[in-house]
Tab-separated table of N, CA and C in Angstrom:
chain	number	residue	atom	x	y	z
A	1	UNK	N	-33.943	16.588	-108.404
A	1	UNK	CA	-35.181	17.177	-108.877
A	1	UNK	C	-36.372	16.462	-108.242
A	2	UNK	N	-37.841	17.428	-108.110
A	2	UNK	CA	-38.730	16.377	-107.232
A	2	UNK	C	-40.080	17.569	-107.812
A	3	UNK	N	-41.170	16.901	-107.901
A	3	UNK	CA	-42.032	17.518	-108.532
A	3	UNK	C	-43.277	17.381	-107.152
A	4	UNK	N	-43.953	18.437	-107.408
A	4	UNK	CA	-45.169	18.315	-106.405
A	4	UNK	C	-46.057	19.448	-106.764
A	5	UNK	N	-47.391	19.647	-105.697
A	5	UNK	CA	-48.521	20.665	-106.212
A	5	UNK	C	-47.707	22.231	-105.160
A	6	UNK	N	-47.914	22.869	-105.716
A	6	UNK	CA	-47.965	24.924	-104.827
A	6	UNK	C	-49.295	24.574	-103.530
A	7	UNK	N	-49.080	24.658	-102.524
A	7	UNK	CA	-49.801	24.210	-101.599
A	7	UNK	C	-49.887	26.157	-101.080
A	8	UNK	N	-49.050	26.882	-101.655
A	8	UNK	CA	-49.453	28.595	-101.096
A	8	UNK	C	-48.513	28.798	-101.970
A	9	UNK	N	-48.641	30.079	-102.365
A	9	UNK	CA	-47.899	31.420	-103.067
A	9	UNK	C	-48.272	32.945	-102.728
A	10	UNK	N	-48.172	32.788	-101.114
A	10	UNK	CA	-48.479	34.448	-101.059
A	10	UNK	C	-47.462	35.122	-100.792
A	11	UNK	N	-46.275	34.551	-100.138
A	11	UNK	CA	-44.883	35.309	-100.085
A	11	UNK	C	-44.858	35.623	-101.590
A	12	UNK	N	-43.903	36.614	-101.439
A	12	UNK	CA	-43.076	37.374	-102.647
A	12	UNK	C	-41.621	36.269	-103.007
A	13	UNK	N	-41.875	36.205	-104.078
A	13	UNK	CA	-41.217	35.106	-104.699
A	13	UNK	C	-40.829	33.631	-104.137
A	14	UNK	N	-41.652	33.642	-103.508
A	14	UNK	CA	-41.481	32.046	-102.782
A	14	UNK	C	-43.162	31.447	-102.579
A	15	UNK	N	-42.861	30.142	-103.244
A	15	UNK	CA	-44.233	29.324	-102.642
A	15	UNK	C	-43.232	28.005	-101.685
A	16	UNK	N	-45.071	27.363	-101.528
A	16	UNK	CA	-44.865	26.197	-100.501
A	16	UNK	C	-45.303	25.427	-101.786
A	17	UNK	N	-44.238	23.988	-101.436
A	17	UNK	CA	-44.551	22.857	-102.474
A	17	UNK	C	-44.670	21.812	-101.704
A	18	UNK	N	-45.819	21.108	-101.569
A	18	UNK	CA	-46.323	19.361	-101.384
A	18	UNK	C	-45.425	18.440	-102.363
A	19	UNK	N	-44.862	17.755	-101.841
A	19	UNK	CA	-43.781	16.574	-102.316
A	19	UNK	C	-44.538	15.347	-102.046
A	20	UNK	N	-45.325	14.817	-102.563
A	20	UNK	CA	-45.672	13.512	-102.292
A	20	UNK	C	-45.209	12.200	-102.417
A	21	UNK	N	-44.823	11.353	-101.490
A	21	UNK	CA	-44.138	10.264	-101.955
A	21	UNK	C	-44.911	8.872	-101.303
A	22	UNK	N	-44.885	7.914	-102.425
A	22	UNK	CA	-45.302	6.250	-102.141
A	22	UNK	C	-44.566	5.419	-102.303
A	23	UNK	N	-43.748	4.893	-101.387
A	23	UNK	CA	-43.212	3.642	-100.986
A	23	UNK	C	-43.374	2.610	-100.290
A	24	UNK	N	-42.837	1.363	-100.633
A	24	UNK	CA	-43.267	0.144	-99.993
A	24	UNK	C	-42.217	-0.260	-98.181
A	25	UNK	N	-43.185	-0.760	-97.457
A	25	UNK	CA	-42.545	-0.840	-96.076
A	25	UNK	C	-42.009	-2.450	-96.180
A	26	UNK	N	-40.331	-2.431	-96.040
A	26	UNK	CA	-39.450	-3.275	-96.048
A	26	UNK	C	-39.525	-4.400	-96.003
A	27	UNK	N	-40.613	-4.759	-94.478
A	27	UNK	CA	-41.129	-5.548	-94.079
A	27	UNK	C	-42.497	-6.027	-94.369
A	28	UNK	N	-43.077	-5.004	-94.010
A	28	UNK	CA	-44.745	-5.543	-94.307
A	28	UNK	C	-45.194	-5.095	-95.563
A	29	UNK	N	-44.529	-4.923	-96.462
A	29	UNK	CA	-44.918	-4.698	-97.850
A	29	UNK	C	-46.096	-3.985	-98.603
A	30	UNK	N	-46.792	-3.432	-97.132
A	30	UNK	CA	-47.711	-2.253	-97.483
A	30	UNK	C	-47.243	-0.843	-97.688
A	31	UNK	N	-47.936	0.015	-99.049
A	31	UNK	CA	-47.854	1.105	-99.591
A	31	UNK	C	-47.822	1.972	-98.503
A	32	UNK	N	-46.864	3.108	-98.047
A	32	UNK	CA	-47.077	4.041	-97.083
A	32	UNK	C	-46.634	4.949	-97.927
A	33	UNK	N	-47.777	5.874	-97.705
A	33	UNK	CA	-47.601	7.455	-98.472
A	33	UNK	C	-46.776	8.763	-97.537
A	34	UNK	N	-46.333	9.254	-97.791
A	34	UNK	CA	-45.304	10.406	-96.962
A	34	UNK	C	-45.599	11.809	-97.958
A	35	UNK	N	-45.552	12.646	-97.586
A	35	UNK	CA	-45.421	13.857	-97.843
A	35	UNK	C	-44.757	14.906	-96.776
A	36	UNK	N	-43.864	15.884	-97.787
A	36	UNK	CA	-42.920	17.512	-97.056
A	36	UNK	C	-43.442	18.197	-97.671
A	37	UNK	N	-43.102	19.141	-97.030
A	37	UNK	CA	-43.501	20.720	-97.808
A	37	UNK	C	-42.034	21.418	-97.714
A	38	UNK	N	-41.713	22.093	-98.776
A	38	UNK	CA	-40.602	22.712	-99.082
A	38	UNK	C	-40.741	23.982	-99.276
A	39	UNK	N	-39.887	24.941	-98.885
A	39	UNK	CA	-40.139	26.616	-99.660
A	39	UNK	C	-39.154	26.126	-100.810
A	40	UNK	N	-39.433	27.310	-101.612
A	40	UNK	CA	-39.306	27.103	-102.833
A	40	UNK	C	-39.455	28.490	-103.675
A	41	UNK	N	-37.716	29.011	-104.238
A	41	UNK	CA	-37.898	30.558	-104.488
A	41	UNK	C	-38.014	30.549	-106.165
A	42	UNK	N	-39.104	31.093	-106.107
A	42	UNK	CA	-40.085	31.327	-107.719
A	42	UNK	C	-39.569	33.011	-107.997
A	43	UNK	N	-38.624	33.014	-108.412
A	43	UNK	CA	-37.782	34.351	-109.137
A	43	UNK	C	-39.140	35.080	-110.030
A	44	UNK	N	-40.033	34.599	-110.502
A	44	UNK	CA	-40.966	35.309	-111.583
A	44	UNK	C	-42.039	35.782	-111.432
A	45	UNK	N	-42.748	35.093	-109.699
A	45	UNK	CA	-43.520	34.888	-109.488
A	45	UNK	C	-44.510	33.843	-110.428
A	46	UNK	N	-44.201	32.984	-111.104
A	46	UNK	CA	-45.071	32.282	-112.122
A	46	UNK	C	-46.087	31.214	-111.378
A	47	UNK	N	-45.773	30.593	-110.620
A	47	UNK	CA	-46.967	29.492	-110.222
A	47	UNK	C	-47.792	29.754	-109.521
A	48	UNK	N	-48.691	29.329	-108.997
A	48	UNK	CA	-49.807	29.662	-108.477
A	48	UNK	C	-50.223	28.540	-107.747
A	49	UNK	N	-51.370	28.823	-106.513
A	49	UNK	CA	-51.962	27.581	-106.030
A	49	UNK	C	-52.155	26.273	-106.751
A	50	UNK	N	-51.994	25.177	-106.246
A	50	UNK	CA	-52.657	24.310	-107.166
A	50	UNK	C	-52.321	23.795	-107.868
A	51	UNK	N	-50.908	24.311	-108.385
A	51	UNK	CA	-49.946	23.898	-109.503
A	51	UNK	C	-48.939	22.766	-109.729
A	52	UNK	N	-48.886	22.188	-110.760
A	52	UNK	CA	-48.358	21.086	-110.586
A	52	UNK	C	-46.259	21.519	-110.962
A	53	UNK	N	-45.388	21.452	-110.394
A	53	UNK	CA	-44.032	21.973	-110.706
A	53	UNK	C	-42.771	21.188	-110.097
A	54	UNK	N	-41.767	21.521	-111.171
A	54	UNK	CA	-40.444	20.535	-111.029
A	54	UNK	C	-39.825	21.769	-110.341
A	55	UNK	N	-38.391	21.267	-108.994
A	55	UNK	CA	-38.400	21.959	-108.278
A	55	UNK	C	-36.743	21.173	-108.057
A	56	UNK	N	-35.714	21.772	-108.317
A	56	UNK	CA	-34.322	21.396	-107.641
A	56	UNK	C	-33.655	21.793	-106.650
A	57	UNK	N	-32.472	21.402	-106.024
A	57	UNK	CA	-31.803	21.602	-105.304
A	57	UNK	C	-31.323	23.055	-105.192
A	58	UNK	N	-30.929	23.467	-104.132
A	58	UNK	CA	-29.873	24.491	-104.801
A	58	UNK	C	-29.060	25.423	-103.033
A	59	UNK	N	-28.451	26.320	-103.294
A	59	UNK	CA	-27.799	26.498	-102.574
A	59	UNK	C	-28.373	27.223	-101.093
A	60	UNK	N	-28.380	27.263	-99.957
A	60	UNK	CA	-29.208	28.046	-99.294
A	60	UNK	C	-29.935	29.440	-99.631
A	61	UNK	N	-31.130	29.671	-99.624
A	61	UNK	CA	-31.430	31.191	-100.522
A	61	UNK	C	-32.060	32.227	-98.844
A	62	UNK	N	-32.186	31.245	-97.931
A	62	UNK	CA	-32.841	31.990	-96.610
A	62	UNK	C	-32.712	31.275	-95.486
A	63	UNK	N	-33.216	31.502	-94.811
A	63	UNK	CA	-33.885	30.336	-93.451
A	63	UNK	C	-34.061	29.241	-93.823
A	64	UNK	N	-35.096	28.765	-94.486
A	64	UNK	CA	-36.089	27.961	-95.390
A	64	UNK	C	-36.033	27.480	-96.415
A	65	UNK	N	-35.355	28.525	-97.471
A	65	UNK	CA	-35.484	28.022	-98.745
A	65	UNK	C	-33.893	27.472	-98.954
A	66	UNK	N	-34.281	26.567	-99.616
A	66	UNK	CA	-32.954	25.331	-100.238
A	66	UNK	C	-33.796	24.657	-101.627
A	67	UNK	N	-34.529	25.598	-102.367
A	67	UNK	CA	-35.065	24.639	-103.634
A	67	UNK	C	-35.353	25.963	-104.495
A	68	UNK	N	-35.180	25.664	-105.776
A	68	UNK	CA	-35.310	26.998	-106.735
A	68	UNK	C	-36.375	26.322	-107.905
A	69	UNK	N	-37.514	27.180	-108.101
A	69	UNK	CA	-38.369	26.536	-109.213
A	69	UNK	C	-37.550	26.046	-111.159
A	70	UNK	N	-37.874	25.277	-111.110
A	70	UNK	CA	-37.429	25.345	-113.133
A	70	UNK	C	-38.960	25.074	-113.821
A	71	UNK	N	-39.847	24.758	-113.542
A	71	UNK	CA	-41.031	24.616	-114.549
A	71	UNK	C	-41.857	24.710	-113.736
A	72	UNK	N	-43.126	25.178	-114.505
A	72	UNK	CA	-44.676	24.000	-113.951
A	72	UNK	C	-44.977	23.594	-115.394
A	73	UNK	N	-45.340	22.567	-114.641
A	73	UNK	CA	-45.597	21.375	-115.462
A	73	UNK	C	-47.356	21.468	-115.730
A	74	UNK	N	-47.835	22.170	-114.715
A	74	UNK	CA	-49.685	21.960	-115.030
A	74	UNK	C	-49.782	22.645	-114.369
A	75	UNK	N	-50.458	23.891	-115.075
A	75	UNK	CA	-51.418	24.812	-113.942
A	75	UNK	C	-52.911	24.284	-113.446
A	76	UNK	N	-53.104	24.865	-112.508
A	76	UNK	CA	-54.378	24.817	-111.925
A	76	UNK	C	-55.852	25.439	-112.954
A	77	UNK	N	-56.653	24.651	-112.484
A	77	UNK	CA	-58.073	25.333	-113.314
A	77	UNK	C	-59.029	26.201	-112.195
């Protein structure tokens, strides 16, 4: 499971999700931030730009998509 913001939702049942991640470098022990973008098939159409949502694994659904929505956690204002 991996949570991030809807960075687009104009396909039909699929958005783009920002995965943001902060970890420490092995060596030099400074914070390096990373971010992916994932498709991500939204069966309901429910989220929207902006949105904050938990997002799992799942079996190939296309080209692209390998993640199926289960919540949002915070909509956008």
């Amino acid at each position: 499971m991996r949570q991030g913001i809807v960075i687009s939702a104009k396909p039909d049942k699929t958005i783009t999700v920002r995965v943001d991640v902060a970890r420490r470098h092995r060596m030099y022990k400074k914070i390096i931030r990373e971010s992916s973008t994932l498709h991500v098939h939204d069966e309901r159409n429910d989220a929207g730009e902006g949105d904050l949502v938990r997002v799992v694994e799942s079996r190939p659904l296309s080209k692209l998509k390998r993640w199926r929505l289960v919540e949002v956690l915070e909509r956008s204002r």
